[in-house]
Short mmCIF file of C-alpha atoms and ligand atoms in Angstrom, two decimals:
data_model
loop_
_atom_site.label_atom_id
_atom_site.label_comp_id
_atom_site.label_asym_id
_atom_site.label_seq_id
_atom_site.Cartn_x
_atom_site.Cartn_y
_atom_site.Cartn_z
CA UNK A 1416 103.85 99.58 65.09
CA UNK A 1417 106.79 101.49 65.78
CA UNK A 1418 109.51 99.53 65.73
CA UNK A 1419 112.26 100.36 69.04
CA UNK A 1420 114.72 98.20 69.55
CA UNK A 1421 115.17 98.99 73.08
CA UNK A 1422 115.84 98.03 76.96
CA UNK A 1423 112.30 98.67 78.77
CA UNK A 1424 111.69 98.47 82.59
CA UNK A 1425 108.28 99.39 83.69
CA UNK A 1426 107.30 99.57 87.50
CA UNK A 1427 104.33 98.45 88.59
CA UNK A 1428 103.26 96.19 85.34
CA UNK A 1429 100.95 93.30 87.49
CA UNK A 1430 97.80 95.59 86.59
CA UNK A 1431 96.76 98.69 85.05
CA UNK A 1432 98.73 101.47 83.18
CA UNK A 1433 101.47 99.33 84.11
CA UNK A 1434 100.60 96.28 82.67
CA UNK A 1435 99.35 98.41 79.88
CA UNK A 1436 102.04 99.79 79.13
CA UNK A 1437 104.71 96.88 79.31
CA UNK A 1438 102.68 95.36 77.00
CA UNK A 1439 102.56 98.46 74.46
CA UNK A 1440 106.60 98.78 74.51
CA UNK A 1441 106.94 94.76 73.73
CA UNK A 1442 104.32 95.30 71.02
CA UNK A 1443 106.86 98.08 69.83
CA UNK A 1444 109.55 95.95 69.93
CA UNK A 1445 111.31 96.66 73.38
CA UNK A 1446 112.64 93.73 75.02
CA UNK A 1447 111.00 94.38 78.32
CA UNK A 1448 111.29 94.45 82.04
CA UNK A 1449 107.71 94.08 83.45
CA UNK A 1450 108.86 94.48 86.89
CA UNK A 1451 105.92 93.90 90.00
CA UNK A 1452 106.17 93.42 93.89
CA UNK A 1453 104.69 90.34 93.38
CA UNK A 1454 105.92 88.41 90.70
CA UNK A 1455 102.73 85.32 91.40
CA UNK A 1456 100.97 87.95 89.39
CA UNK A 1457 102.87 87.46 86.31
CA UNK A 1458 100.16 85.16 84.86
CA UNK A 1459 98.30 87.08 82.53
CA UNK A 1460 101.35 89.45 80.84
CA UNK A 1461 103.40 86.18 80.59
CA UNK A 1462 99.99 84.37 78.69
CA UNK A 1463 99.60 87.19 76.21
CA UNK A 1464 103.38 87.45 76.12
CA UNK A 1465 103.57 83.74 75.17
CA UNK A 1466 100.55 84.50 72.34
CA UNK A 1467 101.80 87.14 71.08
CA UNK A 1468 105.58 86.30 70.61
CA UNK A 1469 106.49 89.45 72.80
CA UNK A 1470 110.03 89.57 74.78
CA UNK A 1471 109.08 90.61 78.07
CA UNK A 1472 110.72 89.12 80.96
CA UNK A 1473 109.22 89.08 84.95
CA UNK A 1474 111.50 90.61 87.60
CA UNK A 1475 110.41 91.41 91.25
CA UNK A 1476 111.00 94.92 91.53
CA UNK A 1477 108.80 96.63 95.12
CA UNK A 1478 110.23 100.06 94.94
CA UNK A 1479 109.71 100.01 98.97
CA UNK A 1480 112.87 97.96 98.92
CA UNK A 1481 116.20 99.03 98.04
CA UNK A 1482 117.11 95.54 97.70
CA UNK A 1483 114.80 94.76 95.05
CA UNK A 1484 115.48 97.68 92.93
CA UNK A 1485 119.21 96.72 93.01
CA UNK A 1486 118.57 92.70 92.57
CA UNK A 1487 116.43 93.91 89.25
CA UNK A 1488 118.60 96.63 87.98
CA UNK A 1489 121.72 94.49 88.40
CA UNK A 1490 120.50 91.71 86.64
CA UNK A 1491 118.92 93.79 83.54
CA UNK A 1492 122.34 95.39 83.24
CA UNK A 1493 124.24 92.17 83.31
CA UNK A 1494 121.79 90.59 80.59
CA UNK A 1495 121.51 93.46 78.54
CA UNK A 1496 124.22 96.07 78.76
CA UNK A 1497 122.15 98.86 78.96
CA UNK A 1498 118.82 100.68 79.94
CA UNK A 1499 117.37 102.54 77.37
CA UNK A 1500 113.76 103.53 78.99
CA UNK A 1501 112.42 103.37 82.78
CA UNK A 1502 108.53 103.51 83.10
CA UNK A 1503 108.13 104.78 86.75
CA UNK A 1504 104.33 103.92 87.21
CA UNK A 1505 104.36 101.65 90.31
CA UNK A 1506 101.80 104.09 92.93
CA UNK A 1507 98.89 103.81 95.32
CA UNK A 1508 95.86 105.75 96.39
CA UNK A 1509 95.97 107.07 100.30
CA UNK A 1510 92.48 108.99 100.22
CA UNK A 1511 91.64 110.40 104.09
CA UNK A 1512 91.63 114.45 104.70
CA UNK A 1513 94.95 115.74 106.95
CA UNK A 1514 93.64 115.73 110.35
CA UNK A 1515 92.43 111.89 109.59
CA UNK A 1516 95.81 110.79 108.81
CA UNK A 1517 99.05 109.82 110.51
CA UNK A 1518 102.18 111.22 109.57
CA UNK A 1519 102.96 107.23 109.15
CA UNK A 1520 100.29 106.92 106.48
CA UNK A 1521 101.72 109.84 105.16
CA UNK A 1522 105.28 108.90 105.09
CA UNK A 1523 104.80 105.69 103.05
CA UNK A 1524 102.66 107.26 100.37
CA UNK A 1525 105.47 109.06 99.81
CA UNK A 1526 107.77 106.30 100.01
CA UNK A 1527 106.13 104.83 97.36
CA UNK A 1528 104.79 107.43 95.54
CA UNK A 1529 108.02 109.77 95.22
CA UNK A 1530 110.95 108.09 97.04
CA UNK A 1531 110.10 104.81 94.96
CA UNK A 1532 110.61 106.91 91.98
CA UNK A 1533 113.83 108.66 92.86
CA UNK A 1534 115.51 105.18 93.82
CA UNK A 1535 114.51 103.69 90.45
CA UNK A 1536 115.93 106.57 89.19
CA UNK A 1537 119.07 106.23 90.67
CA UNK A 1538 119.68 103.03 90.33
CA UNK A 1539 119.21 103.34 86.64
CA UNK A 1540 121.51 106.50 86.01
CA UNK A 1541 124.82 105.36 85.87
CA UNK A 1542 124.23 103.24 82.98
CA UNK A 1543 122.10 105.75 81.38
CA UNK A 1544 125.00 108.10 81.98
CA UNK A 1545 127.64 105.57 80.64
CA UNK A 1546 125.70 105.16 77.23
CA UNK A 1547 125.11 108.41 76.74
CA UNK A 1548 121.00 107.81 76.04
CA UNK A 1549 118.04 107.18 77.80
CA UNK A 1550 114.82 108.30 78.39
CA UNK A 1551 112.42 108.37 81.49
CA UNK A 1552 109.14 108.57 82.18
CA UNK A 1553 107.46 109.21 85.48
CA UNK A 1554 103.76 108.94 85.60
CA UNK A 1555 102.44 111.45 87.74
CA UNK A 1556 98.61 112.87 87.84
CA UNK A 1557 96.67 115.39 86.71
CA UNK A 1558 96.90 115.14 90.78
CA UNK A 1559 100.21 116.23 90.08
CA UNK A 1560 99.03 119.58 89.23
CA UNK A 1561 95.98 120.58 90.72
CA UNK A 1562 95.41 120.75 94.90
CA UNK A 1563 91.94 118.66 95.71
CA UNK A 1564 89.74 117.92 99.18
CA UNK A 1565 90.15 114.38 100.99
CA UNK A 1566 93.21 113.63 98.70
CA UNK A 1567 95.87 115.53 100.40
CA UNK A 1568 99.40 112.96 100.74
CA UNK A 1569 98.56 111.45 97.08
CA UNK A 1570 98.42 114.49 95.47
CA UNK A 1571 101.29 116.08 97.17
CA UNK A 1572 103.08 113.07 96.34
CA UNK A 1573 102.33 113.59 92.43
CA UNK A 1574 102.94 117.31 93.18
CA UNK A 1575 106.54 116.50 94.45
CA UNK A 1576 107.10 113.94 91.73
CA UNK A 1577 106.46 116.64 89.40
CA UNK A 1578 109.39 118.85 91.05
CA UNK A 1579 111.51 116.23 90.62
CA UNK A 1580 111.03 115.21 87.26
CA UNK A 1581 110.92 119.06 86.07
CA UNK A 1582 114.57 119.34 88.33
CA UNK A 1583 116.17 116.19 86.78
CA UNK A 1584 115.41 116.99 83.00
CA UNK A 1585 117.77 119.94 83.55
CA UNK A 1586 120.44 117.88 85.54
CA UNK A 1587 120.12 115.43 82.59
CA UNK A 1588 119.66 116.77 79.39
CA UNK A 1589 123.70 117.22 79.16
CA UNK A 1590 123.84 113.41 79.29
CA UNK A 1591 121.16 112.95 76.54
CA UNK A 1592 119.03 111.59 79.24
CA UNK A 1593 115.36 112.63 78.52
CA UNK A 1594 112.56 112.87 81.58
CA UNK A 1595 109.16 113.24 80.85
CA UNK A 1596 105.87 113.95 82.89
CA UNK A 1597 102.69 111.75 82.43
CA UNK A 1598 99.76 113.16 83.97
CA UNK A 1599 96.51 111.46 83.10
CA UNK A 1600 93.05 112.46 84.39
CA UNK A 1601 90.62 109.51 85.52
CA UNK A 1602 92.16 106.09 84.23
CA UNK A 1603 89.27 103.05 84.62
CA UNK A 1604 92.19 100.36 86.69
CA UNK A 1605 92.74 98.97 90.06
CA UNK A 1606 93.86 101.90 92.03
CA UNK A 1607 90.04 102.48 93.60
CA UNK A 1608 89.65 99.14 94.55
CA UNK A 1609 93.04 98.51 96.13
CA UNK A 1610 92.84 102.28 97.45
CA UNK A 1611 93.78 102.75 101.25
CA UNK A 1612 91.12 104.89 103.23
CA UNK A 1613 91.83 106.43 106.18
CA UNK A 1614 89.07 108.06 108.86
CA UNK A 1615 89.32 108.44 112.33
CA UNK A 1616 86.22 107.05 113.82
CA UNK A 1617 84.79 110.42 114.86
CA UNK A 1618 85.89 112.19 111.74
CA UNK A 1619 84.49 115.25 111.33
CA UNK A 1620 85.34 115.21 107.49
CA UNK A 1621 83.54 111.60 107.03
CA UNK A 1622 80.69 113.73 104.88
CA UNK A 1623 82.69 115.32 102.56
CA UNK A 1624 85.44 111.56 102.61
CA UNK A 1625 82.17 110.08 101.64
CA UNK A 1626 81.09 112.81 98.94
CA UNK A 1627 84.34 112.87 97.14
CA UNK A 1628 85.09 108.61 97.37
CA UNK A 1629 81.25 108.14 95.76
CA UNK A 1630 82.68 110.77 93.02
CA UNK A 1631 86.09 109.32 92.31
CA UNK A 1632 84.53 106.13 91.88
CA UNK A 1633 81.50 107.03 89.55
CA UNK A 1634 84.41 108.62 87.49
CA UNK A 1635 86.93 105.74 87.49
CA UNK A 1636 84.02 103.53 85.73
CA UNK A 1637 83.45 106.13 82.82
CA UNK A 1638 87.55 107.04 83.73
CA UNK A 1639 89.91 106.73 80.41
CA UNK A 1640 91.30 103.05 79.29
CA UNK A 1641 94.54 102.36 80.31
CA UNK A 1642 95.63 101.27 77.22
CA UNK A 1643 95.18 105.36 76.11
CA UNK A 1644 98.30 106.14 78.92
CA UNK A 1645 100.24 103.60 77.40
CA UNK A 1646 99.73 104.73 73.97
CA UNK A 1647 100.72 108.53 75.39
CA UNK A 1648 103.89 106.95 76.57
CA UNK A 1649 104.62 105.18 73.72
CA UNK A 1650 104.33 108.62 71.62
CA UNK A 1651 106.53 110.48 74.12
CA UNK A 1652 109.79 107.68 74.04
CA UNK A 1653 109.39 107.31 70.56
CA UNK A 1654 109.43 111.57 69.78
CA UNK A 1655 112.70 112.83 68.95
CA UNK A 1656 112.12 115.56 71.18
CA UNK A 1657 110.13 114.79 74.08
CA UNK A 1658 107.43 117.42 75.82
CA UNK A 1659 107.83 117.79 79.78
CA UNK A 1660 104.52 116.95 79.90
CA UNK A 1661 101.81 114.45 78.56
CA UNK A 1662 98.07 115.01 79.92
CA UNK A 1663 96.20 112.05 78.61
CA UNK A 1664 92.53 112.15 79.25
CA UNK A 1665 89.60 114.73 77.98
CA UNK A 1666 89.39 115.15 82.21
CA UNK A 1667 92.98 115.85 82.51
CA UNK A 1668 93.28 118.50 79.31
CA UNK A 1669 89.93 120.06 80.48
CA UNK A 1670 91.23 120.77 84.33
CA UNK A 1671 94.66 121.74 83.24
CA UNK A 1672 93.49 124.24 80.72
CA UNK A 1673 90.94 125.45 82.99
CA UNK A 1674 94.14 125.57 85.94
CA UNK A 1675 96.07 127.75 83.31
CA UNK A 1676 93.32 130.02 81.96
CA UNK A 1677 91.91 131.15 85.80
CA UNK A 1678 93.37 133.08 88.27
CA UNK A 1679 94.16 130.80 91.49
CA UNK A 1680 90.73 132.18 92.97
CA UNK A 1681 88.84 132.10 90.03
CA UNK A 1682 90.06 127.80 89.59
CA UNK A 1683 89.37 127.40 93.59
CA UNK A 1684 85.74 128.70 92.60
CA UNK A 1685 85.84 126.27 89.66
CA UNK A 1686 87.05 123.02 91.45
CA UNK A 1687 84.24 124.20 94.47
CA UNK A 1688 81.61 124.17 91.97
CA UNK A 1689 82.33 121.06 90.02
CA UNK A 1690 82.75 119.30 93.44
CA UNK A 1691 80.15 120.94 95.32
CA UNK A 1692 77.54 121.59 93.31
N1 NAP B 200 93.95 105.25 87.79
C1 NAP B 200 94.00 106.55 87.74
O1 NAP B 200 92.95 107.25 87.71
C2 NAP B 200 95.32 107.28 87.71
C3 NAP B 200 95.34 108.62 87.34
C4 NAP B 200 96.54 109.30 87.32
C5 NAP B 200 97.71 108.66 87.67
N2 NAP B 200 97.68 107.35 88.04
C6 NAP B 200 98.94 106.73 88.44
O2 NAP B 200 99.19 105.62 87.61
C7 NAP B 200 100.04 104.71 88.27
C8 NAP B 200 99.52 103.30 88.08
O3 NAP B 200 98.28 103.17 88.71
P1 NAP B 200 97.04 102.41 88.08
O4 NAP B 200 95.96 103.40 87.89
O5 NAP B 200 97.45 101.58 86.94
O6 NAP B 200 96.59 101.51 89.31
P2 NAP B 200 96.76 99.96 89.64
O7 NAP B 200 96.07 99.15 88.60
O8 NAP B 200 96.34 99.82 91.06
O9 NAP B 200 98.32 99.72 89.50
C9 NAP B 200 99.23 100.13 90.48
C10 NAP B 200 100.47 99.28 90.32
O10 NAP B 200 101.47 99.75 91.25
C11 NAP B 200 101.94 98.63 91.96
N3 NAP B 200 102.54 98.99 93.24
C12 NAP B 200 102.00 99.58 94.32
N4 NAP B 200 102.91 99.72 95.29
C13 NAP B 200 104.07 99.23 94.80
C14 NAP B 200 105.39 99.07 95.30
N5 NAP B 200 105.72 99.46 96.54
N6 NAP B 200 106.35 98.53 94.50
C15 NAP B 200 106.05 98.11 93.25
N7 NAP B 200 104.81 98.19 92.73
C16 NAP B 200 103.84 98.74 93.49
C17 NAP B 200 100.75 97.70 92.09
O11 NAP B 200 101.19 96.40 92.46
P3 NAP B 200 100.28 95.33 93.28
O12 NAP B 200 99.45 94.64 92.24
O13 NAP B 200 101.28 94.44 93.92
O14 NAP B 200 99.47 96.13 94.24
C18 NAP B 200 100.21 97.81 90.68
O15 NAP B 200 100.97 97.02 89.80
C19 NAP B 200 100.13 105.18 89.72
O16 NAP B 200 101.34 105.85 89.93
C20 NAP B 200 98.96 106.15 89.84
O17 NAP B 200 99.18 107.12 90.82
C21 NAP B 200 96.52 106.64 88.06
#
């Protein structure tokens, strides 16, 4: 156990690399924020919280809603006095190829997955600023890095998350604010299950919708535990000197090597032929 006797919020904690990973900083010795959109989940974090002796609090925290973000923040700051780490995992799946989706569905993957993130963010600052210290952690995708078929808003979501956090740990380094970049591969948790599909009803993509979902999902079962991201996160707050990045997965490493060994036509070729083939 390494011992951190820090301010934690996670986004996001009611399942998953979330939950995961609230968990993993209380076990570490964070008093922690397990923040979720729906705080009737906190059941099962507050049981093993209880068990275990950990010092994790519930706050509702939907980073849709301005509101909530400034209700949690607010009250952490009161209570506490500071923010040490923010955990920005709180993200859904929108799987459907361009020409099936709206530029609605498209706007509130975003919303969540990136403007969610940069609210947090903000929200957070000024008392990461004012203590001079803080570290931040957005999880992003090996999605984040790498263009795929029938995936198109999620992954440019991750892809713009990743331009932000790369941006930010310039803007903040002077403060001795630290931002890193989580980008696991395949992680076995909720987001297939709760993912939101989206085909028009004479889709001409429904084939290759169909091809890629049955793949996703024969990956998520074999995908890597959840409790592997939160260990990756756990490494990365308590270095002294924080990477940009964290892959976390043998899918993720294997892809992003692959991404940064191959010329751009030479990866296409690859991704066609480990989806296609
Ligand atoms: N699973 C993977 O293969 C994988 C791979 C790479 C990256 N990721 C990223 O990891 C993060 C966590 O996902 P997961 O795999 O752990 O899936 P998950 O089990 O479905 O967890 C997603 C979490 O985000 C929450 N959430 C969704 N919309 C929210 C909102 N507007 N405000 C607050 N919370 C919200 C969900 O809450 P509810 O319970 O209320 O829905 C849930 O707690 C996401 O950002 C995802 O993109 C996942």
């Amino acid at each position: 156990m390494i011992i951190m006797d820090k301010v934690a919020i996670v986004t996001g904690s009611s399942s998953g690399i979330g939950f995961e990973t609230a968990l993993a900083l209380a076990r570490n010795g964070c008093y922690t924020y397990a923040t979720m959109r729906d705080t009737k989940k906190n059941g099962k974090i507050l049981e093993i919280a209880k068990k275990e002796n950990l010092k994790i609090e519930v706050l509702e925290l939907d980073v849709d809603k301005e509101d909530t973000i400034k209700n949690a923040v607010g009250k952490i700051v009161q209570d506490k006095k500071r923010i040490d780490v923010l955990v920005n995992n709180a993200g859904y799946f929108l799987v459907g190829c361009l020409e099936d989706l709206s530029i609605k569905d498209m706007r509130a993957q975003f919303e969540t997955n990136f403007f969610g993130v940069a609210r947090t963010i903000q929200e957070v600052l000024p008392t990461m600023r004012m203590q001079k210290s803080g570290i931040i952690v957005n999880v992003s995708s090996v999605a984040g890095r790498i263009g795929f078929p029938v995936t198109p808003a999620y992954i440019s979501s991750k892809f713009a998350l990743e331009g932000l956090s790369e941006s930010m740990r310039y803007e903040l380094a002077p403060f001795n604010i630290k931002t890193v970049i989580i980008e696991p591969g395949v992680v076995k948790t909720n987001l297939f299950a709760s993912l939101k599909k989206v085909t028009k009803p004479d889709s001409i993509y429904k084939d290759i919708t169909e091809k890629v979902m049955q793949g996703l999902v024969m990956m998520s079962e074999m995908g890597t535990p959840a409790q592997d991201v939160a260990r990756a996160i756990i490494n990365a707050i308590s270095s002294e000197n924080p990477l940009p990045r964290y892959p976390v997965g043998n899918d993720a490493i294997m892809f992003l090597e692959a991404k940064k060994s191959k010329t751009d036509i030479e990866f296409e070729n690859y991704i066609k032929k480990e989806l296609f083939s």
